[in-house]
Amino acid sequence: MQLLMQVVLLSAFCTMVLGLPALPHSEQPWAQFCCPLIQPILPPLLGTGCPPIVSRAQWGARPPRRQVRLTTPVPNVIIHHTAGNRCSSQASCSLQVKGIQNFHMDKRRYDDIAYNFLIGEDGRVYEGRGWTTRGGHTRNWNSKSLGFSFLGTFTNSLPNAAALNAAKHLIRCAVSRGFLSRTYRLKGHRNVGQTSCPGNALYQEIKKWPRFQA
């Protein structure tokens, strides 16, 4: 009841003082004002599990060369790691994501950053191709999956609790918003390709998660 009252009061502040809609969503442009106040207590109350999502505009994305629509809900979610540096703030994670997009577009000649979403150890999710654009993360699986990638290398160590929780919330968010099937299968990249991704430590962790299927 106390948490519910906090949501009501903070939502009223957004509506009456800032002139914004009562219940924010992190993908909307005004979310930067309200999400730091409201979003951390919304998931357990609303059951959506949606974590803070930093939009492409917020992290400074380049426009994609081409986009192919993803038919949703998809039956699979595939977990990756970027195999690069870790990050623990919005500023450092945004730099990492921009660097990955540049590498994917300039060196690998992809249409855009490969992943649908990326997860930082600041507890935030960074929008890649998003919910409705086909990714370029896993050969032969892009049309039937969402690709979520942890920022960093997780061969010998795990992402921190903030990142792991954000990823779990992102999966629940995908289901609740109809982008991922309720009977989805969770896989590591190595389960569907010749790779060590998402790293041994992270792979052993996601094997314990609901609906994992090698």
Short mmCIF file of N, CA, C and O in Angstrom, two decimals, residues 41-107:
data_model
loop_
_atom_site.label_atom_id
_atom_site.label_comp_id
_atom_site.label_asym_id
_atom_site.label_seq_id
_atom_site.Cartn_x
_atom_site.Cartn_y
_atom_site.Cartn_z
N ILE A 41 9.92 1.39 -8.97
CA ILE A 41 8.88 0.74 -8.16
C ILE A 41 7.68 0.29 -8.98
O ILE A 41 6.77 -0.32 -8.46
N LEU A 42 7.72 0.56 -10.30
CA LEU A 42 6.59 0.13 -11.12
C LEU A 42 6.57 -1.37 -11.42
O LEU A 42 5.51 -1.98 -11.35
N PRO A 43 7.69 -2.01 -11.78
CA PRO A 43 7.62 -3.40 -12.19
C PRO A 43 6.93 -4.32 -11.20
O PRO A 43 6.07 -5.11 -11.59
N PRO A 44 7.25 -4.31 -9.88
CA PRO A 44 6.58 -5.23 -8.99
C PRO A 44 5.11 -4.93 -8.82
O PRO A 44 4.32 -5.82 -8.47
N LEU A 45 4.70 -3.67 -9.06
CA LEU A 45 3.29 -3.32 -8.89
C LEU A 45 2.48 -3.61 -10.14
O LEU A 45 1.35 -4.08 -10.07
N LEU A 46 3.05 -3.32 -11.30
CA LEU A 46 2.32 -3.47 -12.54
C LEU A 46 2.55 -4.82 -13.19
O LEU A 46 1.81 -5.21 -14.09
N GLY A 47 3.58 -5.54 -12.78
CA GLY A 47 3.82 -6.87 -13.30
C GLY A 47 4.43 -6.90 -14.69
O GLY A 47 4.50 -7.94 -15.32
N THR A 48 4.85 -5.76 -15.21
CA THR A 48 5.40 -5.75 -16.56
C THR A 48 6.87 -6.12 -16.56
O THR A 48 7.36 -6.65 -17.54
N GLY A 49 7.57 -5.82 -15.48
CA GLY A 49 8.99 -6.13 -15.42
C GLY A 49 9.84 -5.30 -16.36
O GLY A 49 10.98 -5.64 -16.62
N CYS A 50 9.31 -4.20 -16.93
CA CYS A 50 10.07 -3.42 -17.90
C CYS A 50 11.15 -2.59 -17.20
O CYS A 50 10.83 -1.78 -16.33
N PRO A 51 12.39 -2.78 -17.58
CA PRO A 51 13.49 -2.02 -16.97
C PRO A 51 13.66 -0.66 -17.65
O PRO A 51 13.03 -0.40 -18.69
N PRO A 52 14.51 0.22 -17.11
CA PRO A 52 14.80 1.48 -17.80
C PRO A 52 15.46 1.21 -19.15
O PRO A 52 16.42 0.45 -19.23
N ILE A 53 14.92 1.79 -20.20
CA ILE A 53 15.46 1.60 -21.55
C ILE A 53 15.96 2.93 -22.08
O ILE A 53 15.20 3.90 -22.18
N VAL A 54 17.24 2.98 -22.40
CA VAL A 54 17.85 4.18 -22.98
C VAL A 54 17.63 4.12 -24.49
O VAL A 54 18.05 3.17 -25.16
N SER A 55 16.93 5.11 -25.02
CA SER A 55 16.57 5.09 -26.44
C SER A 55 17.80 5.33 -27.32
O SER A 55 18.85 5.81 -26.88
N ARG A 56 17.64 5.04 -28.59
CA ARG A 56 18.71 5.29 -29.56
C ARG A 56 19.10 6.76 -29.57
O ARG A 56 20.28 7.10 -29.62
N ALA A 57 18.10 7.62 -29.51
CA ALA A 57 18.39 9.05 -29.50
C ALA A 57 19.21 9.45 -28.27
O ALA A 57 20.12 10.27 -28.36
N GLN A 58 18.90 8.81 -27.15
CA GLN A 58 19.60 9.16 -25.90
C GLN A 58 21.06 8.72 -25.92
O GLN A 58 21.90 9.39 -25.33
N TRP A 59 21.37 7.58 -26.54
CA TRP A 59 22.78 7.17 -26.57
C TRP A 59 23.51 7.63 -27.83
O TRP A 59 24.71 7.44 -27.98
N GLY A 60 22.79 8.29 -28.74
CA GLY A 60 23.44 8.90 -29.89
C GLY A 60 23.65 7.98 -31.08
O GLY A 60 24.69 8.04 -31.75
N ALA A 61 22.64 7.17 -31.38
CA ALA A 61 22.76 6.20 -32.48
C ALA A 61 22.81 6.88 -33.84
O ALA A 61 22.21 7.93 -34.06
N ARG A 62 23.52 6.25 -34.76
CA ARG A 62 23.47 6.61 -36.16
C ARG A 62 22.19 6.02 -36.77
O ARG A 62 21.69 5.01 -36.28
N PRO A 63 21.67 6.62 -37.83
CA PRO A 63 20.51 6.01 -38.49
C PRO A 63 20.92 4.71 -39.18
O PRO A 63 22.05 4.60 -39.69
N PRO A 64 20.04 3.72 -39.21
CA PRO A 64 20.37 2.46 -39.88
C PRO A 64 20.37 2.63 -41.40
O PRO A 64 19.71 3.53 -41.93
N ARG A 65 21.12 1.79 -42.08
CA ARG A 65 21.12 1.83 -43.54
C ARG A 65 19.81 1.27 -44.09
O ARG A 65 19.30 1.73 -45.11
N ARG A 66 19.30 0.25 -43.40
CA ARG A 66 18.10 -0.44 -43.87
C ARG A 66 17.46 -1.12 -42.68
O ARG A 66 18.14 -1.48 -41.72
N GLN A 67 16.14 -1.29 -42.71
CA GLN A 67 15.43 -1.97 -41.65
C GLN A 67 14.49 -3.00 -42.25
O GLN A 67 13.83 -2.73 -43.26
N VAL A 68 14.45 -4.18 -41.63
CA VAL A 68 13.52 -5.23 -42.02
C VAL A 68 12.61 -5.50 -40.82
O VAL A 68 13.10 -5.72 -39.71
N ARG A 69 11.32 -5.47 -41.04
CA ARG A 69 10.39 -5.62 -39.93
C ARG A 69 10.45 -7.04 -39.37
O ARG A 69 10.51 -8.02 -40.11
N LEU A 70 10.41 -7.13 -38.05
CA LEU A 70 10.39 -8.41 -37.35
C LEU A 70 8.95 -8.76 -37.01
O LEU A 70 8.24 -7.96 -36.38
N THR A 71 8.52 -9.92 -37.43
CA THR A 71 7.16 -10.38 -37.11
C THR A 71 7.14 -10.91 -35.68
O THR A 71 7.90 -11.81 -35.34
N THR A 72 6.31 -10.33 -34.86
CA THR A 72 6.24 -10.69 -33.45
C THR A 72 4.84 -11.20 -33.10
O THR A 72 3.88 -10.90 -33.80
N PRO A 73 4.72 -11.99 -32.03
CA PRO A 73 5.78 -12.36 -31.09
C PRO A 73 6.70 -13.44 -31.67
O PRO A 73 6.25 -14.32 -32.37
N VAL A 74 7.98 -13.32 -31.33
CA VAL A 74 8.95 -14.33 -31.75
C VAL A 74 9.02 -15.44 -30.70
O VAL A 74 8.70 -15.22 -29.54
N PRO A 75 9.44 -16.64 -31.10
CA PRO A 75 9.47 -17.77 -30.16
C PRO A 75 10.76 -17.92 -29.37
O PRO A 75 10.84 -18.76 -28.48
N ASN A 76 11.78 -17.11 -29.68
CA ASN A 76 13.09 -17.31 -29.05
C ASN A 76 13.70 -15.99 -28.58
O ASN A 76 13.50 -14.95 -29.21
N VAL A 77 14.48 -16.08 -27.49
CA VAL A 77 15.34 -14.97 -27.09
C VAL A 77 16.75 -15.55 -26.95
O VAL A 77 16.95 -16.60 -26.33
N ILE A 78 17.72 -14.88 -27.56
CA ILE A 78 19.10 -15.38 -27.59
C ILE A 78 19.99 -14.41 -26.84
O ILE A 78 19.98 -13.20 -27.10
N ILE A 79 20.77 -14.95 -25.90
CA ILE A 79 21.63 -14.15 -25.04
C ILE A 79 23.06 -14.14 -25.58
O ILE A 79 23.63 -15.18 -25.89
N HIS A 80 23.63 -12.95 -25.64
CA HIS A 80 24.99 -12.73 -26.13
C HIS A 80 25.79 -11.95 -25.09
O HIS A 80 25.22 -11.39 -24.14
N HIS A 81 27.10 -11.89 -25.30
CA HIS A 81 27.90 -10.82 -24.68
C HIS A 81 28.65 -10.13 -25.80
O HIS A 81 28.87 -10.69 -26.87
N THR A 82 29.03 -8.88 -25.56
CA THR A 82 29.70 -8.12 -26.62
C THR A 82 31.18 -8.46 -26.73
O THR A 82 31.83 -8.08 -27.70
N ALA A 83 31.72 -9.16 -25.71
CA ALA A 83 33.13 -9.56 -25.68
C ALA A 83 34.07 -8.35 -25.73
O ALA A 83 35.17 -8.43 -26.26
N GLY A 84 33.61 -7.26 -25.12
CA GLY A 84 34.43 -6.06 -25.03
C GLY A 84 34.54 -5.59 -23.60
O GLY A 84 34.53 -6.40 -22.66
N ASN A 85 34.60 -4.29 -23.41
CA ASN A 85 34.74 -3.72 -22.08
C ASN A 85 33.40 -3.66 -21.35
O ASN A 85 32.36 -3.48 -21.98
N ARG A 86 33.47 -3.76 -20.03
CA ARG A 86 32.29 -3.61 -19.20
C ARG A 86 32.04 -2.12 -18.98
O ARG A 86 32.90 -1.28 -19.21
N CYS A 87 30.84 -1.79 -18.50
CA CYS A 87 30.51 -0.39 -18.22
C CYS A 87 29.50 -0.34 -17.08
O CYS A 87 28.70 -1.25 -16.90
N SER A 88 29.56 0.74 -16.30
CA SER A 88 28.71 0.82 -15.11
C SER A 88 28.06 2.18 -14.92
O SER A 88 27.62 2.51 -13.83
N SER A 89 28.00 2.98 -15.98
CA SER A 89 27.29 4.26 -15.93
C SER A 89 26.65 4.49 -17.28
O SER A 89 27.08 3.91 -18.29
N GLN A 90 25.63 5.35 -17.32
CA GLN A 90 24.97 5.60 -18.59
C GLN A 90 25.94 6.22 -19.59
O GLN A 90 25.91 5.89 -20.78
N ALA A 91 26.81 7.08 -19.12
CA ALA A 91 27.77 7.71 -20.03
C ALA A 91 28.73 6.69 -20.63
O ALA A 91 28.96 6.67 -21.85
N SER A 92 29.31 5.83 -19.78
CA SER A 92 30.29 4.85 -20.28
C SER A 92 29.61 3.78 -21.13
O SER A 92 30.17 3.33 -22.14
N CYS A 93 28.41 3.37 -20.74
CA CYS A 93 27.70 2.36 -21.53
C CYS A 93 27.28 2.92 -22.88
O CYS A 93 27.35 2.23 -23.91
N SER A 94 26.87 4.18 -22.91
CA SER A 94 26.50 4.81 -24.18
C SER A 94 27.69 4.85 -25.13
O SER A 94 27.55 4.60 -26.34
N LEU A 95 28.88 5.14 -24.60
CA LEU A 95 30.08 5.13 -25.43
C LEU A 95 30.36 3.74 -25.98
O LEU A 95 30.76 3.58 -27.14
N GLN A 96 30.18 2.72 -25.13
CA GLN A 96 30.39 1.34 -25.58
C GLN A 96 29.42 0.99 -26.70
O GLN A 96 29.81 0.40 -27.71
N VAL A 97 28.15 1.34 -26.53
CA VAL A 97 27.14 1.01 -27.53
C VAL A 97 27.44 1.72 -28.85
O VAL A 97 27.33 1.14 -29.93
N LYS A 98 27.83 3.00 -28.78
CA LYS A 98 28.18 3.73 -29.99
C LYS A 98 29.37 3.09 -30.70
O LYS A 98 29.39 2.98 -31.93
N GLY A 99 30.36 2.65 -29.92
CA GLY A 99 31.51 1.99 -30.51
C GLY A 99 31.14 0.68 -31.19
O GLY A 99 31.66 0.35 -32.27
N ILE A 100 30.22 -0.07 -30.58
CA ILE A 100 29.78 -1.34 -31.16
C ILE A 100 29.02 -1.08 -32.45
O ILE A 100 29.21 -1.78 -33.46
N GLN A 101 28.16 -0.06 -32.45
CA GLN A 101 27.43 0.26 -33.68
C GLN A 101 28.40 0.64 -34.79
O GLN A 101 28.26 0.19 -35.93
N ASN A 102 29.39 1.46 -34.47
CA ASN A 102 30.37 1.85 -35.49
C ASN A 102 31.11 0.64 -36.03
O ASN A 102 31.33 0.51 -37.25
N PHE A 103 31.51 -0.26 -35.15
CA PHE A 103 32.22 -1.48 -35.58
C PHE A 103 31.34 -2.34 -36.48
O PHE A 103 31.77 -2.81 -37.54
N HIS A 104 30.09 -2.53 -36.06
CA HIS A 104 29.18 -3.38 -36.85
C HIS A 104 28.90 -2.76 -38.23
O HIS A 104 28.87 -3.48 -39.24
N MET A 105 28.71 -1.44 -38.26
CA MET A 105 28.34 -0.81 -39.53
C MET A 105 29.55 -0.55 -40.43
O MET A 105 29.47 -0.72 -41.66
N ASP A 106 30.67 -0.16 -39.84
CA ASP A 106 31.83 0.23 -40.65
C ASP A 106 32.75 -0.93 -40.99
O ASP A 106 33.29 -0.99 -42.11
N LYS A 107 32.94 -1.85 -40.06
CA LYS A 107 33.86 -2.97 -40.28
C LYS A 107 33.15 -4.22 -40.81
O LYS A 107 33.63 -4.87 -41.73
#
